[in-house]
C-alpha cells in the first residue's frame, strides 16, 4: 500500500527520507527512539542468527553422512535408505490433501457464501475449528490410535495416519480459504449474479478462481506441517520401513524415519542426513509458495 | 512506557536475575542421574540387577538411547545406562565391581548386568513365524547376533527350514528392533518369498499386539510378566544383552561397585565427591 | 429446473462439509474422554491425579501436578523469550527493513517454521544444552533450556502474525504520527503497534498453543524429572513429554492415565482458547464503545 502511494506521488517520499546525519540528529533529540531502533535490529539479528546456526548445524552434521545409497529403492539396515520414507511421505501428503482440501474448501464456501449472517451453525463451526487448531499433535496422535487404529480396527496403517492428519490440517485450510473468499470483492459476485449466473456457478467460476492464491498458500502451509509431523503419526501410521503398497499398510514418513533412526543411537549421523532432506523439502515448499503467489498475483493484477 | 517496553524490561530482568541465581547456587560436582522411562525393558533389567527399588524422582528420564548417549557424552557429571549393543565410543563404560562391560565378560559370566532379549509367540503361530524363529536360533541366525555385539546362548545347528511363503508381522521393543532388522534381512536372503513387516514400538505394546493377534511375533527386552504369560504366549530367549553403565570420557571415575551405583540411583549419593 | 437440483445438492454438500469439523471435535471429545476420564476416577481424580506430586505409575501413583506446572512454566518462559523478540523482529520486517533484505529474510523465517521439531530437539541437546551447562552448571537440561528452545520455535508464528497485523494498519496512522513530529520508531510503536494489538494477541495465543503442545523437542531438553521444580535451572516434565515418554511401555491403568494426561492437556488448551475469546470479545466491545465516543465527540 505504502509503495503504491509513493509510486503515485514520488514527492511524498521526500518527507520520510532522511539522511544519515539528519537521523543522528534526530536520535540525539530522542534517545528512546534510538534505543528502540537498536532493540529492533538486535531482535532481527538474533532471529537470523538462530536460523543460520540451525541450518549450518544441520548441514554440517548431515551432509557428510549423505550418500547416494540413502536413495536406493529398498531400505536395508546398512544403507538406511530414505527413499521408501520419502515415497510414503508423498503418499500421505497427497491422500491427506485429497481428504482435507475438498472438505475444508467446501465448508469455507458454506460459511462465506451460503450461510446466513450470524447463523448459529456458523458460530459453532468457527468455534470447533478454533478448538481443532488448538489441539496439540500428540493429542491427535492419541485420538488416532484410539479411534482409527482401535475402534475402526485399521491397525497401524497409512490410512489411520492420513485421517488423523486430515483432521489436523482442516482448520488451516478452512481458515485460509475463508479469509481469501472474504477478500474477494462483493462486486465480483454482484456482477456475476447480474449476468444471470446462479450461486453455484458464481462460486466456482468467479469467486474460487480469484481466491485461488490464498487457498493454495494455505495448502502449501499444511503440506509443510504434514511433512514435519511426527507426534501424530508414531501411534497411527507406525514405523515400518518399507514402501506402503496400499493405504492399509503401515509405513513411516520422513520425519518418523528420522525419529526412529535417532532412537537407539545406532544411526545418528544418517538421521542428520534425513534432516538435510527434510530441510530441503521445507525450502522447496517455501520457494513454491513464493512462486505461486507471485505468479497468480501478477495474473490477477493484469 | 507502554506495555511492550515493560515486557521487554521484564524479560531482561528475568535473564539477569537468572544469572545472579546461578553464581551463588549449585554444587558443580552434583551427579546428573540419567534413567530410562518407567516401563522400559532396559530400566526394568537395570533396576532389578542393582536392586534399585525406586529410581530417584529427580533423575532425568529419556525414552531414547541416543539422547542418553549424547547427554552423557557432553556432561562430565552425568551417569546413565544403555544396552551394550548400542554402546558408542563417545562415552566410557564403567567397570562394575572390577569387571569391564565387554561381550567376553558377559559370555564367561563375570559381568552380571545382563538381560534376555525375548520374543513371544502364540501357540498357533504361523508356519512362517516358526520357520523364522528356527532361523534365529540356528547357527546362521546366532552368527548375525554375535556380529552385532550381542551374546548368543548357543545355537541349534545349521538352518534347514522349509522356507514357507507368507506375511509376517513383528512388533515390539525398540532395543531389539535394530538387531531384529539385521536378522530379518539375513533371513530374507535365505527365504526370498517371505514378506516381513517390522514395527518398532516397545516391549509391552509388542506383547499386547501378539496377544490381540495384530502381529505374529512380539519383541520384549525383558522377562515376560506373569499377566502376559497367562494370555497364552510362549517366550523364546533369542540372545543376551549386557547393560553398560556409562559416564563421560572426562570423568575420572573408571569403575564403581554395584552398591555405589544402587546408592546413586536411589538418591543416597548425590555428588561424585561423596564416593570416596 | 435441473440447475436448481444441482444448486440444492451442492448446498447440501457444502453444509455437510461445514459440519465435518463439528463432527471431528465431537468424536475427539467422546473418544478421549471415554478412555481418559474413567481412569482419572479409578486413580482418584484429585488426590492421586490432578493435585498429587507422586508419579510412580508402576506403584499406582499417578500425580501429574508437576507435569501441569511444568507445561505452564515452560510455556510462560517461551512466551517471555519468544514474544518480545518476535514482535521486535516483526516490526523490523514490516517497518524498518529495506526491500532487498526483506526478500531474503521473509523466506528465511518461513523456513524456520518448516523445520521439523525433532531437528530442533537435537539442536537443543547438542548446542543449547552445553551452553547452559557451561554458563550455569548442572546438567544443562532445565526449564530455561526448554523455554529458550520453545521461544525459538514459536518465533515464526509470532513474527508472521504480528507482521501481517502491522501491515494491515492503515498507513494514515503512521503518516499522521509523523506529521505530528514523532520519530519513525515512535510512530511505529505508539500508533501502529496499538492499532495492531488484537492481531498480535492472536499470534501470541497461537504461540502459546504451539509451545504447550510441543512434544518431540521438549522431551529432549527439559530433563523430564517428575519432581517439582525449585528454580529455572531444574529439569521438569511437561504433560506432552509424559505421554510420549511412557505411552510405549504403558499397560492397563498406566496407559489409560496417560490418555487422561492428554485429556487434561486438551481441557487446558480449551480453557486458554475460551478465555482468549472472552478477552477478544470484551476488547472489541470496548473498542466499539471508544470509537462511538470519538465519533460523538467529533460531531460536537
mmCIF file of C-alpha atoms in Angstrom, chain B residues 44-162:
data_model
loop_
_atom_site.group_PDB
_atom_site.id
_atom_site.type_symbol
_atom_site.label_atom_id
_atom_site.label_comp_id
_atom_site.label_asym_id
_atom_site.label_seq_id
_atom_site.Cartn_x
_atom_site.Cartn_y
_atom_site.Cartn_z
ATOM 1 C CA UNK B 44 13.443 -52.869 34.363
ATOM 2 C CA UNK B 45 16.560 -55.008 33.948
ATOM 3 C CA UNK B 46 18.810 -52.318 35.406
ATOM 4 C CA UNK B 47 16.681 -51.780 38.494
ATOM 5 C CA UNK B 48 16.319 -55.472 39.107
ATOM 6 C CA UNK B 49 20.006 -56.216 38.795
ATOM 7 C CA UNK B 50 21.148 -53.377 41.005
ATOM 8 C CA UNK B 51 18.254 -53.875 43.400
ATOM 9 C CA UNK B 52 17.136 -50.303 42.895
ATOM 10 C CA UNK B 53 13.634 -50.327 44.288
ATOM 11 C CA UNK B 54 12.702 -46.850 43.199
ATOM 12 C CA UNK B 55 14.826 -44.664 40.973
ATOM 13 C CA UNK B 56 15.070 -41.168 42.427
ATOM 14 C CA UNK B 57 12.413 -38.803 41.113
ATOM 15 C CA UNK B 58 14.876 -36.064 40.287
ATOM 16 C CA UNK B 59 16.704 -38.235 37.793
ATOM 17 C CA UNK B 60 16.336 -37.234 34.159
ATOM 18 C CA UNK B 61 14.230 -39.614 32.111
ATOM 19 C CA UNK B 62 14.529 -40.313 28.408
ATOM 20 C CA UNK B 63 12.859 -42.750 26.088
ATOM 21 C CA UNK B 64 15.710 -42.748 23.627
ATOM 22 C CA UNK B 65 19.106 -44.379 23.969
ATOM 23 C CA UNK B 66 20.612 -41.817 21.677
ATOM 24 C CA UNK B 67 19.631 -38.867 23.882
ATOM 25 C CA UNK B 68 21.086 -40.699 26.898
ATOM 26 C CA UNK B 69 24.314 -41.277 24.954
ATOM 27 C CA UNK B 70 24.720 -37.716 23.748
ATOM 28 C CA UNK B 71 23.754 -36.244 27.119
ATOM 29 C CA UNK B 72 26.277 -38.360 28.986
ATOM 30 C CA UNK B 73 28.960 -37.675 26.388
ATOM 31 C CA UNK B 74 28.670 -33.936 26.909
ATOM 32 C CA UNK B 75 28.206 -33.772 30.686
ATOM 33 C CA UNK B 76 31.159 -34.763 32.835
ATOM 34 C CA UNK B 77 28.929 -35.158 35.884
ATOM 35 C CA UNK B 78 26.411 -37.465 34.262
ATOM 36 C CA UNK B 79 25.814 -41.163 34.729
ATOM 37 C CA UNK B 80 23.450 -43.287 32.689
ATOM 38 C CA UNK B 81 22.949 -46.766 31.297
ATOM 39 C CA UNK B 82 22.425 -48.189 27.818
ATOM 40 C CA UNK B 83 22.303 -51.524 26.066
ATOM 41 C CA UNK B 84 25.747 -52.965 25.407
ATOM 42 C CA UNK B 85 24.835 -53.286 21.737
ATOM 43 C CA UNK B 86 24.210 -49.531 21.483
ATOM 44 C CA UNK B 87 27.370 -48.519 23.314
ATOM 45 C CA UNK B 88 29.447 -45.926 21.464
ATOM 46 C CA UNK B 89 32.996 -44.712 21.936
ATOM 47 C CA UNK B 90 31.776 -41.192 22.727
ATOM 48 C CA UNK B 91 31.195 -42.375 26.298
ATOM 49 C CA UNK B 92 33.021 -44.526 28.829
ATOM 50 C CA UNK B 93 31.513 -47.760 30.136
ATOM 51 C CA UNK B 94 32.248 -48.259 33.832
ATOM 52 C CA UNK B 95 33.704 -51.393 35.317
ATOM 53 C CA UNK B 96 31.182 -52.872 37.717
ATOM 54 C CA UNK B 97 32.770 -54.480 40.775
ATOM 55 C CA UNK B 98 36.037 -54.502 38.854
ATOM 56 C CA UNK B 99 34.667 -56.222 35.728
ATOM 57 C CA UNK B 100 34.677 -54.397 32.411
ATOM 58 C CA UNK B 101 31.481 -54.321 30.341
ATOM 59 C CA UNK B 102 32.543 -56.358 27.337
ATOM 60 C CA UNK B 103 30.985 -59.124 25.305
ATOM 61 C CA UNK B 104 33.654 -61.582 26.530
ATOM 62 C CA UNK B 105 32.921 -60.858 30.163
ATOM 63 C CA UNK B 106 29.207 -61.320 29.626
ATOM 64 C CA UNK B 107 29.898 -64.632 27.905
ATOM 65 C CA UNK B 108 32.155 -66.002 30.592
ATOM 66 C CA UNK B 109 29.676 -64.911 33.196
ATOM 67 C CA UNK B 110 31.789 -62.420 35.127
ATOM 68 C CA UNK B 111 29.798 -59.359 34.026
ATOM 69 C CA UNK B 112 26.472 -59.847 35.691
ATOM 70 C CA UNK B 113 24.480 -56.908 34.384
ATOM 71 C CA UNK B 114 22.627 -58.679 31.613
ATOM 72 C CA UNK B 115 19.101 -59.250 30.432
ATOM 73 C CA UNK B 116 17.477 -61.544 27.910
ATOM 74 C CA UNK B 117 16.063 -60.433 24.584
ATOM 75 C CA UNK B 118 12.754 -62.235 24.327
ATOM 76 C CA UNK B 119 10.382 -62.893 21.510
ATOM 77 C CA UNK B 120 6.858 -64.016 22.199
ATOM 78 C CA UNK B 121 4.519 -66.017 20.009
ATOM 79 C CA UNK B 122 1.093 -67.516 20.319
ATOM 80 C CA UNK B 123 0.653 -71.250 20.373
ATOM 81 C CA UNK B 124 -0.912 -71.195 16.905
ATOM 82 C CA UNK B 125 1.956 -69.272 15.291
ATOM 83 C CA UNK B 126 2.079 -69.440 11.508
ATOM 84 C CA UNK B 127 4.473 -71.723 9.719
ATOM 85 C CA UNK B 128 6.472 -68.720 8.585
ATOM 86 C CA UNK B 129 6.811 -67.411 12.140
ATOM 87 C CA UNK B 130 8.034 -70.771 13.338
ATOM 88 C CA UNK B 131 10.482 -71.022 10.490
ATOM 89 C CA UNK B 132 11.807 -67.520 11.174
ATOM 90 C CA UNK B 133 12.324 -68.358 14.842
ATOM 91 C CA UNK B 134 14.082 -71.554 13.810
ATOM 92 C CA UNK B 135 16.342 -69.403 11.666
ATOM 93 C CA UNK B 136 17.115 -67.031 14.536
ATOM 94 C CA UNK B 137 18.067 -69.925 16.774
ATOM 95 C CA UNK B 138 20.188 -71.600 14.087
ATOM 96 C CA UNK B 139 23.935 -71.202 13.656
ATOM 97 C CA UNK B 140 23.368 -68.601 10.916
ATOM 98 C CA UNK B 141 20.962 -66.517 12.980
ATOM 99 C CA UNK B 142 23.121 -66.591 16.084
ATOM 100 C CA UNK B 143 26.113 -65.543 13.981
ATOM 101 C CA UNK B 144 24.208 -62.388 12.986
ATOM 102 C CA UNK B 145 23.517 -61.762 16.672
ATOM 103 C CA UNK B 146 27.182 -62.133 17.608
ATOM 104 C CA UNK B 147 28.258 -59.871 14.747
ATOM 105 C CA UNK B 148 26.178 -57.061 16.188
ATOM 106 C CA UNK B 149 27.611 -57.195 19.671
ATOM 107 C CA UNK B 150 25.025 -59.310 21.447
ATOM 108 C CA UNK B 151 25.655 -62.552 23.240
ATOM 109 C CA UNK B 152 24.450 -65.849 21.837
ATOM 110 C CA UNK B 153 23.187 -68.558 24.159
ATOM 111 C CA UNK B 154 24.197 -71.340 21.809
ATOM 112 C CA UNK B 155 22.515 -72.483 18.628
ATOM 113 C CA UNK B 156 20.550 -75.367 17.209
ATOM 114 C CA UNK B 157 22.910 -76.100 14.339
ATOM 115 C CA UNK B 158 22.656 -75.155 10.678
ATOM 116 C CA UNK B 159 19.357 -73.780 9.417
ATOM 117 C CA UNK B 160 17.341 -76.286 7.439
ATOM 118 C CA UNK B 161 13.924 -74.698 7.295
ATOM 119 C CA UNK B 162 11.032 -75.230 4.970
#
